[in-house]
Tab-separated table of C-alpha atoms and ligand atoms in Angstrom:
chain	number	residue	atom	x	y	z
Q	1	UNK	CA	106.290	-102.405	195.460
Q	2	UNK	CA	106.919	-100.320	192.395
Q	3	UNK	CA	107.811	-96.657	192.920
Q	4	UNK	CA	107.653	-94.179	190.073
Q	5	UNK	CA	109.409	-90.813	190.189
Q	6	UNK	CA	108.882	-88.111	187.571
Q	7	UNK	CA	111.585	-85.455	187.772
Q	8	UNK	CA	111.922	-82.337	185.626
Q	9	UNK	CA	114.941	-80.996	183.818
Q	10	UNK	CA	115.981	-77.404	184.500
Q	11	UNK	CA	117.704	-74.620	182.602
Q	12	UNK	CA	120.242	-72.532	184.500
Q	13	UNK	CA	119.850	-68.755	184.309
Q	14	UNK	CA	122.980	-68.330	186.453
Q	15	UNK	CA	125.314	-71.185	185.530
Q	16	UNK	CA	127.058	-73.734	187.688
Q	17	UNK	CA	130.422	-73.834	185.950
Q	18	UNK	CA	133.482	-75.073	187.821
Q	19	UNK	CA	133.786	-77.052	191.056
Q	20	UNK	CA	135.638	-75.934	194.142
Q	21	UNK	CA	135.809	-79.552	195.301
Q	22	UNK	CA	134.996	-82.350	192.878
Q	23	UNK	CA	134.719	-85.120	195.510
Q	24	UNK	CA	132.035	-83.189	197.398
Q	25	UNK	CA	130.445	-81.661	194.291
Q	26	UNK	CA	131.041	-78.239	195.776
Q	27	UNK	CA	130.490	-75.603	193.066
Q	28	UNK	CA	132.662	-72.560	192.452
Q	29	UNK	CA	129.590	-70.307	192.586
Q	30	UNK	CA	125.883	-70.094	193.345
Q	31	UNK	CA	123.516	-70.941	190.490
Q	32	UNK	CA	119.885	-70.204	189.694
Q	33	UNK	CA	117.540	-72.132	187.412
Q	34	UNK	CA	114.058	-72.400	185.990
Q	35	UNK	CA	112.438	-75.817	186.391
Q	36	UNK	CA	111.044	-77.130	183.096
Q	37	UNK	CA	107.487	-78.468	183.061
Q	38	UNK	CA	107.580	-80.618	179.959
Q	39	UNK	CA	111.057	-82.134	179.820
Q	40	UNK	CA	111.018	-84.929	182.371
Q	41	UNK	CA	112.575	-88.269	183.228
Q	42	UNK	CA	110.285	-91.003	184.575
Q	43	UNK	CA	112.050	-93.677	186.617
Q	44	UNK	CA	110.552	-96.795	188.200
Q	45	UNK	CA	112.281	-98.813	190.880
Q	46	UNK	CA	111.385	-101.958	192.762
Q	47	UNK	CA	113.229	-104.225	195.152
Q	48	UNK	CA	114.427	-107.315	193.242
Q	49	UNK	CA	116.889	-110.195	193.472
Q	50	UNK	CA	119.664	-108.442	191.575
Q	51	UNK	CA	120.442	-104.902	190.401
Q	52	UNK	CA	119.379	-103.956	186.894
Q	53	UNK	CA	119.155	-100.595	185.109
Q	54	UNK	CA	117.257	-99.982	181.861
Q	55	UNK	CA	117.474	-96.561	180.179
Q	56	UNK	CA	115.101	-95.702	177.327
Q	57	UNK	CA	114.367	-99.389	176.772
Q	58	UNK	CA	117.968	-100.693	176.770
Q	59	UNK	CA	119.683	-102.566	179.574
Q	60	UNK	CA	122.825	-100.632	180.524
Q	61	UNK	CA	125.936	-101.781	182.331
Q	62	UNK	CA	128.604	-100.054	184.385
Q	63	UNK	CA	130.906	-99.749	181.386
Q	64	UNK	CA	128.380	-98.046	179.066
Q	65	UNK	CA	128.614	-94.336	178.361
Q	66	UNK	CA	124.847	-94.111	178.867
Q	67	UNK	CA	124.729	-96.269	181.996
Q	68	UNK	CA	127.894	-95.234	183.786
Q	69	UNK	CA	126.507	-92.193	185.639
Q	70	UNK	CA	123.360	-94.042	186.715
Q	71	UNK	CA	125.269	-97.065	188.055
Q	72	UNK	CA	127.796	-94.900	189.867
Q	73	UNK	CA	124.976	-92.949	191.475
Q	74	UNK	CA	123.065	-96.086	192.503
Q	75	UNK	CA	126.268	-97.440	194.089
Q	76	UNK	CA	126.781	-94.099	195.854
Q	77	UNK	CA	123.212	-93.964	197.205
Q	78	UNK	CA	123.405	-97.526	198.473
Q	79	UNK	CA	126.716	-97.171	200.284
Q	80	UNK	CA	126.091	-93.646	201.554
Q	81	UNK	CA	122.590	-94.337	202.860
Q	82	UNK	CA	123.257	-97.909	203.991
Q	83	UNK	CA	120.610	-99.743	201.936
Q	84	UNK	CA	121.264	-103.346	200.937
Q	85	UNK	CA	118.368	-104.511	198.744
Q	86	UNK	CA	119.048	-104.873	195.006
Q	87	UNK	CA	116.846	-102.721	192.746
Q	88	UNK	CA	115.368	-103.162	189.311
Q	89	UNK	CA	115.292	-99.719	187.738
Q	90	UNK	CA	113.904	-98.519	184.438
Q	91	UNK	CA	114.080	-94.960	183.191
Q	92	UNK	CA	112.728	-93.033	180.191
Q	93	UNK	CA	112.982	-89.439	179.051
Q	94	UNK	CA	109.991	-87.785	177.402
Q	95	UNK	CA	112.238	-85.572	175.310
Q	96	UNK	CA	113.497	-87.204	172.150
Q	97	UNK	CA	116.612	-89.280	172.625
Q	98	UNK	CA	119.565	-87.551	171.017
Q	99	UNK	CA	117.879	-84.146	171.059
Q	100	UNK	CA	121.086	-82.762	172.464
Q	101	UNK	CA	119.249	-81.956	175.686
Q	102	UNK	CA	121.222	-82.855	178.780
Q	103	UNK	CA	119.226	-85.463	180.639
Q	104	UNK	CA	121.513	-85.720	183.650
Q	105	UNK	CA	119.608	-83.214	185.841
Q	106	UNK	CA	116.222	-84.902	185.451
Q	107	UNK	CA	117.735	-88.392	185.186
Q	108	UNK	CA	119.810	-88.319	188.351
Q	109	UNK	CA	117.015	-86.576	190.300
Q	110	UNK	CA	114.481	-89.221	189.217
Q	111	UNK	CA	116.903	-92.052	190.019
Q	112	UNK	CA	117.516	-90.646	193.512
Q	113	UNK	CA	113.787	-90.357	194.236
Q	114	UNK	CA	112.834	-93.750	192.804
Q	115	UNK	CA	115.668	-95.637	194.531
Q	116	UNK	CA	115.197	-94.036	197.953
Q	117	UNK	CA	111.429	-94.389	197.493
Q	118	UNK	CA	111.739	-98.139	196.800
Q	119	UNK	CA	114.206	-98.748	199.642
Q	120	UNK	CA	112.107	-96.896	202.212
Q	121	UNK	CA	108.707	-97.921	200.822
Q	122	UNK	CA	107.742	-94.270	200.237
Q	123	UNK	CA	105.214	-93.512	197.532
Q	124	UNK	CA	105.064	-89.710	197.826
Q	125	UNK	CA	107.328	-86.780	198.618
Q	126	UNK	CA	105.556	-86.508	201.998
Q	127	UNK	CA	106.291	-90.150	202.842
Q	128	UNK	CA	109.923	-89.665	201.883
Q	129	UNK	CA	110.073	-86.720	204.281
Q	130	UNK	CA	108.492	-88.870	207.026
Q	131	UNK	CA	111.385	-91.304	206.532
Q	132	UNK	CA	113.812	-88.422	207.013
Q	133	UNK	CA	114.308	-87.746	203.301
Q	134	UNK	CA	113.314	-84.113	203.109
Q	135	UNK	CA	113.532	-82.289	199.797
Q	136	UNK	CA	116.743	-80.639	201.020
Q	137	UNK	CA	118.337	-83.959	201.848
Q	138	UNK	CA	117.222	-85.494	198.537
Q	139	UNK	CA	118.653	-82.470	196.658
Q	140	UNK	CA	122.010	-83.040	198.314
Q	141	UNK	CA	121.942	-86.731	197.388
Q	142	UNK	CA	120.840	-86.075	193.779
Q	143	UNK	CA	123.528	-83.433	193.292
Q	144	UNK	CA	126.224	-86.007	194.031
Q	145	UNK	CA	125.175	-87.721	190.781
Q	146	UNK	CA	125.105	-84.513	188.732
Q	147	UNK	CA	125.338	-81.069	190.297
Q	148	UNK	CA	122.407	-79.590	188.399
Q	149	UNK	CA	120.192	-82.546	189.476
Q	150	UNK	CA	119.969	-81.022	192.972
Q	151	UNK	CA	117.968	-78.129	191.497
Q	152	UNK	CA	115.518	-80.563	189.835
Q	153	UNK	CA	114.022	-81.480	193.221
Q	154	UNK	CA	112.187	-78.159	193.323
Q	155	UNK	CA	109.568	-76.400	191.228
Q	156	UNK	CA	109.631	-72.798	190.016
Q	157	UNK	CA	112.884	-70.848	190.220
Q	158	UNK	CA	115.587	-72.560	192.218
Q	159	UNK	CA	118.851	-71.521	193.868
Q	160	UNK	CA	121.830	-73.713	194.627
Q	161	UNK	CA	123.917	-71.791	197.146
Q	162	UNK	CA	127.566	-72.833	197.426
Q	163	UNK	CA	128.041	-71.709	201.056
Q	164	UNK	CA	131.376	-71.063	202.758
Q	165	UNK	CA	132.127	-74.793	203.121
Q	166	UNK	CA	131.074	-77.834	201.065
Q	167	UNK	CA	128.803	-78.979	203.920
Q	168	UNK	CA	126.934	-75.673	203.790
Q	169	UNK	CA	125.668	-76.049	200.220
Q	170	UNK	CA	121.914	-75.703	199.956
Q	171	UNK	CA	119.098	-75.891	197.444
Q	172	UNK	CA	115.963	-73.781	197.755
Q	173	UNK	CA	113.010	-72.576	195.760
Q	174	UNK	CA	113.367	-68.808	195.484
Q	175	UNK	CA	110.079	-68.223	193.638
Q	176	UNK	CA	107.188	-70.614	192.912
Q	177	UNK	CA	106.234	-71.779	189.412
Q	178	UNK	CA	103.178	-69.534	189.211
Q	179	UNK	CA	105.214	-66.415	190.004
Q	180	UNK	CA	105.967	-65.726	186.326
Q	181	UNK	CA	104.584	-67.591	183.322
Q	182	UNK	CA	107.724	-67.995	181.202
Q	183	UNK	CA	108.381	-70.322	178.288
Q	184	UNK	CA	111.668	-71.885	177.229
Q	185	UNK	CA	111.842	-72.637	173.486
Q	186	UNK	CA	114.753	-74.945	172.797
Q	187	UNK	CA	116.000	-74.796	169.229
Q	188	UNK	CA	117.590	-78.159	168.480
Q	189	UNK	CA	120.407	-77.189	166.115
Q	190	UNK	CA	122.344	-80.390	166.748
Q	191	UNK	CA	121.098	-83.605	168.332
Q	192	UNK	CA	124.542	-85.152	168.853
Q	193	UNK	CA	126.409	-85.947	172.067
Q	194	UNK	CA	128.621	-83.173	173.412
Q	195	UNK	CA	132.321	-83.440	172.629
Q	196	UNK	CA	133.537	-82.712	176.178
Q	197	UNK	CA	131.586	-83.926	179.185
Q	198	UNK	CA	130.537	-81.352	181.765
Q	199	UNK	CA	132.686	-83.190	184.352
Q	200	UNK	CA	135.780	-82.503	182.260
Q	201	UNK	CA	134.683	-78.961	181.446
Q	202	UNK	CA	134.091	-78.067	185.126
Q	203	UNK	CA	137.767	-78.904	185.769
Q	204	UNK	CA	138.972	-77.145	182.610
Q	205	UNK	CA	137.337	-73.861	183.686
Q	206	UNK	CA	139.987	-73.239	186.353
Q	207	UNK	CA	142.610	-73.002	183.602
Q	208	UNK	CA	140.817	-70.189	181.791
Q	209	UNK	CA	142.265	-66.719	182.451
Q	210	UNK	CA	138.678	-65.463	182.312
Q	211	UNK	CA	137.404	-67.647	185.143
Q	212	UNK	CA	138.570	-65.483	188.064
Q	213	UNK	CA	137.082	-62.409	186.383
Q	214	UNK	CA	133.803	-64.262	185.897
Q	215	UNK	CA	133.633	-65.349	189.540
Q	216	UNK	CA	134.338	-61.842	190.805
Q	217	UNK	CA	131.246	-60.436	189.057
Q	218	UNK	CA	128.741	-63.176	189.799
Q	219	UNK	CA	127.404	-61.985	193.147
Q	220	UNK	CA	126.252	-58.764	191.544
Q	221	UNK	CA	124.678	-60.550	188.574
Q	222	UNK	CA	122.882	-62.938	190.934
Q	223	UNK	CA	121.407	-60.026	192.852
Q	224	UNK	CA	120.298	-58.302	189.648
Q	225	UNK	CA	118.814	-61.512	188.268
Q	226	UNK	CA	116.836	-62.195	191.425
Q	227	UNK	CA	115.516	-58.633	191.421
Q	228	UNK	CA	114.486	-58.941	187.750
Q	229	UNK	CA	112.757	-62.263	188.423
Q	230	UNK	CA	110.927	-60.896	191.450
Q	231	UNK	CA	109.773	-57.864	189.451
Q	232	UNK	CA	108.904	-60.030	186.386
Q	233	UNK	CA	111.015	-57.592	184.394
Q	234	UNK	CA	112.029	-59.188	181.081
Q	235	UNK	CA	113.909	-56.095	179.878
Q	236	UNK	CA	116.152	-56.434	182.929
Q	237	UNK	CA	116.381	-60.238	183.013
Q	238	UNK	CA	117.031	-60.826	179.298
Q	239	UNK	CA	120.414	-59.065	178.908
Q	240	UNK	CA	121.614	-60.727	182.134
Q	241	UNK	CA	120.669	-64.171	180.762
Q	242	UNK	CA	122.575	-63.578	177.545
Q	243	UNK	CA	125.660	-62.101	179.210
Q	244	UNK	CA	125.773	-65.056	181.604
Q	245	UNK	CA	125.466	-67.688	178.862
Q	246	UNK	CA	128.130	-66.074	176.684
Q	247	UNK	CA	130.466	-65.676	179.642
Q	248	UNK	CA	130.175	-69.363	180.551
Q	249	UNK	CA	131.000	-70.300	176.970
Q	250	UNK	CA	133.907	-67.823	176.870
Q	251	UNK	CA	135.350	-69.611	179.927
Q	252	UNK	CA	134.740	-72.995	178.283
Q	253	UNK	CA	136.444	-71.899	175.076
Q	254	UNK	CA	139.522	-70.620	176.896
Q	255	UNK	CA	139.909	-73.453	179.406
Q	256	UNK	CA	142.290	-76.406	179.212
Q	257	UNK	CA	141.209	-78.418	177.316
Q	258	UNK	CA	139.237	-75.876	175.306
Q	259	UNK	CA	135.578	-76.710	174.868
Q	260	UNK	CA	133.574	-75.199	172.059
Q	261	UNK	CA	129.989	-76.358	172.375
Q	262	UNK	CA	128.581	-73.884	169.877
Q	263	UNK	CA	128.123	-74.330	166.132
Q	264	UNK	CA	127.280	-72.088	163.209
Q	265	UNK	CA	123.551	-72.617	163.653
Q	266	UNK	CA	123.847	-71.473	167.286
Q	267	UNK	CA	125.230	-68.118	166.118
Q	268	UNK	CA	122.646	-67.931	163.329
Q	269	UNK	CA	119.802	-68.352	165.828
Q	270	UNK	CA	121.352	-65.782	168.177
Q	271	UNK	CA	121.833	-63.259	165.345
Q	272	UNK	CA	118.257	-63.877	164.196
Q	273	UNK	CA	116.895	-63.371	167.722
Q	274	UNK	CA	118.683	-60.028	168.029
Q	275	UNK	CA	117.120	-58.971	164.750
Q	276	UNK	CA	113.657	-60.109	165.822
Q	277	UNK	CA	114.064	-58.118	168.998
Q	278	UNK	CA	114.984	-54.947	167.198
Q	279	UNK	CA	112.490	-55.239	164.326
Q	280	UNK	CA	109.435	-56.851	165.838
Q	281	UNK	CA	109.963	-55.904	169.450
Q	282	UNK	CA	109.362	-59.459	170.694
Q	283	UNK	CA	111.009	-59.462	174.128
Q	284	UNK	CA	112.764	-62.829	174.005
Q	285	UNK	CA	116.325	-63.644	175.080
Q	286	UNK	CA	118.589	-66.652	174.814
Q	287	UNK	CA	120.551	-68.704	177.248
Q	288	UNK	CA	122.715	-71.761	176.549
Q	289	UNK	CA	123.515	-75.014	178.276
Q	290	UNK	CA	126.775	-76.901	177.653
Q	291	UNK	CA	125.602	-77.514	174.088
Q	292	UNK	CA	124.737	-75.831	170.783
Q	293	UNK	CA	120.967	-75.559	171.278
Q	294	UNK	CA	119.768	-72.066	172.207
Q	295	UNK	CA	117.114	-71.856	174.914
Q	296	UNK	CA	114.944	-68.851	174.094
Q	297	UNK	CA	113.158	-67.451	177.124
Q	298	UNK	CA	110.030	-65.331	176.720
Q	299	UNK	CA	106.726	-64.608	178.435
Q	300	UNK	CA	104.331	-67.467	177.600
Q	301	UNK	CA	101.850	-65.063	176.010
Q	302	UNK	CA	104.510	-64.245	173.373
Q	303	UNK	CA	105.568	-67.859	172.773
Q	304	UNK	CA	103.121	-68.642	169.938
Q	305	UNK	CA	104.223	-65.579	167.984
Q	306	UNK	CA	107.877	-66.447	168.522
Q	307	UNK	CA	107.178	-70.063	167.535
Q	308	UNK	CA	105.771	-68.954	164.150
Q	309	UNK	CA	108.722	-66.669	163.507
Q	310	UNK	CA	111.156	-69.456	164.442
Q	311	UNK	CA	109.449	-71.999	162.194
Q	312	UNK	CA	109.573	-69.529	159.344
Q	313	UNK	CA	113.262	-68.710	159.810
Q	314	UNK	CA	114.487	-72.227	160.717
Q	315	UNK	CA	111.980	-74.721	159.279
Q	316	UNK	CA	114.482	-77.610	159.545
Q	317	UNK	CA	115.038	-77.359	163.325
Q	318	UNK	CA	112.862	-79.036	165.938
Q	319	UNK	CA	111.763	-76.651	168.681
Q	320	UNK	CA	110.950	-78.102	172.110
Q	321	UNK	CA	108.774	-75.957	174.328
Q	322	UNK	CA	108.444	-75.904	178.094
Q	323	UNK	CA	106.876	-73.702	180.744
Q	324	UNK	CA	107.922	-73.328	184.375
Q	325	UNK	CA	107.586	-76.700	186.115
Q	326	UNK	CA	106.172	-77.653	189.507
Q	327	UNK	CA	108.939	-80.043	190.520
Q	328	UNK	CA	109.050	-83.816	190.927
Q	329	UNK	CA	106.303	-86.302	191.745
Q	330	UNK	CA	106.675	-89.684	193.470
Q	331	UNK	CA	103.896	-92.275	193.343
Q	332	UNK	CA	103.047	-95.948	193.547
Q	333	UNK	CA	102.400	-97.798	190.277
Q	334	UNK	CA	101.769	-101.291	189.009
Q	335	UNK	CA	99.952	-104.080	190.834
Q	336	UNK	CA	100.657	-102.941	194.395
Q	337	UNK	CA	97.614	-101.638	196.324
Q	338	UNK	CA	97.457	-97.891	196.913
L	401	PMV	O1	125.265	-80.937	186.420
L	401	PMV	P1	126.361	-80.980	185.423
L	401	PMV	O2	127.650	-81.498	185.972
L	401	PMV	O3	125.958	-81.692	184.156
L	401	PMV	O4	126.718	-79.465	184.987
L	401	PMV	C1	125.744	-78.594	184.493
L	401	PMV	C2	126.360	-77.447	183.817
L	401	PMV	C3	125.401	-76.542	183.074
L	401	PMV	O5	124.250	-77.250	182.676
L	401	PMV	C4	126.079	-76.006	181.836
L	401	PMV	C5	125.003	-75.339	183.930
L	401	PMV	C6	123.980	-75.564	185.012
L	401	PMV	O6	124.048	-74.845	186.011
L	401	PMV	O7	123.084	-76.407	184.848
């Protein structure tokens, strides 16, 4: 049996930045994301005679930078869930390798679904749930591989609530994909690997004098963001997105060690976007991941116009485009009967 899982990446509107407890992947704060329709990881798994993981066509081992997270997560799933069978796993991203787009959210979500699917013989999300693997439970498992991967189990706009104790963390869809037709235009200013991993940066945040101030204002921002999303109010959502992204990077820059993910082109794109907004009244706003590539969020009916303007201003940068995604899919592939 060959199980294929297709899991989307997501972009955080309210950022997960800092862990309260690293062993339990308990975040310092709630986060909120948009699921991306067109940036996905596809992972196939089947029971085999020995474990094997292939990522983007290359066999990876436990010691590899690329393979380390996947192997650790496979080991975790096996011991935590009590499965014994070895798995042959192969995984590919549909976004260009080295596009500077974090693949851990989609990658670890797809690995969780494919592995549990193969072990339990489940070829759909419904079958997984029949085996006791509800979306909630799968989110919790995926998030142990990479926190943001827990949000990739859901479509639309997704909350990861920290709760009062690590055991109370939860992932939920707050609004479905068709609630608001938004587009994320990712300007690839640098395709390189990030200098400081997010694992290291989550720990470094606690050493920033700005971190406590950030945490104290987040509940209010979360409320305002949810209200803006519900009302489909870009004029209200946009400034919140930008403030949130800049604040996360301010914490990163003042942590220990300091992490500066931004480059000159990041500021150029941001300055350009502000100008576009004031001169051409295109309501589009940026957010940032732990990297130098601005994610520009706008209503999909303004995306073509923004795309032309971007191409004109930055002809040398690739722009990846994604709408709001529906969430993951699990299915049976290969020679096994349906
Ligand atoms: O899931 P991680 O450990 O790679 O951390 C993700 C951190 C950000 O992408 C910057 C923010 C987020 O909430 O996704």
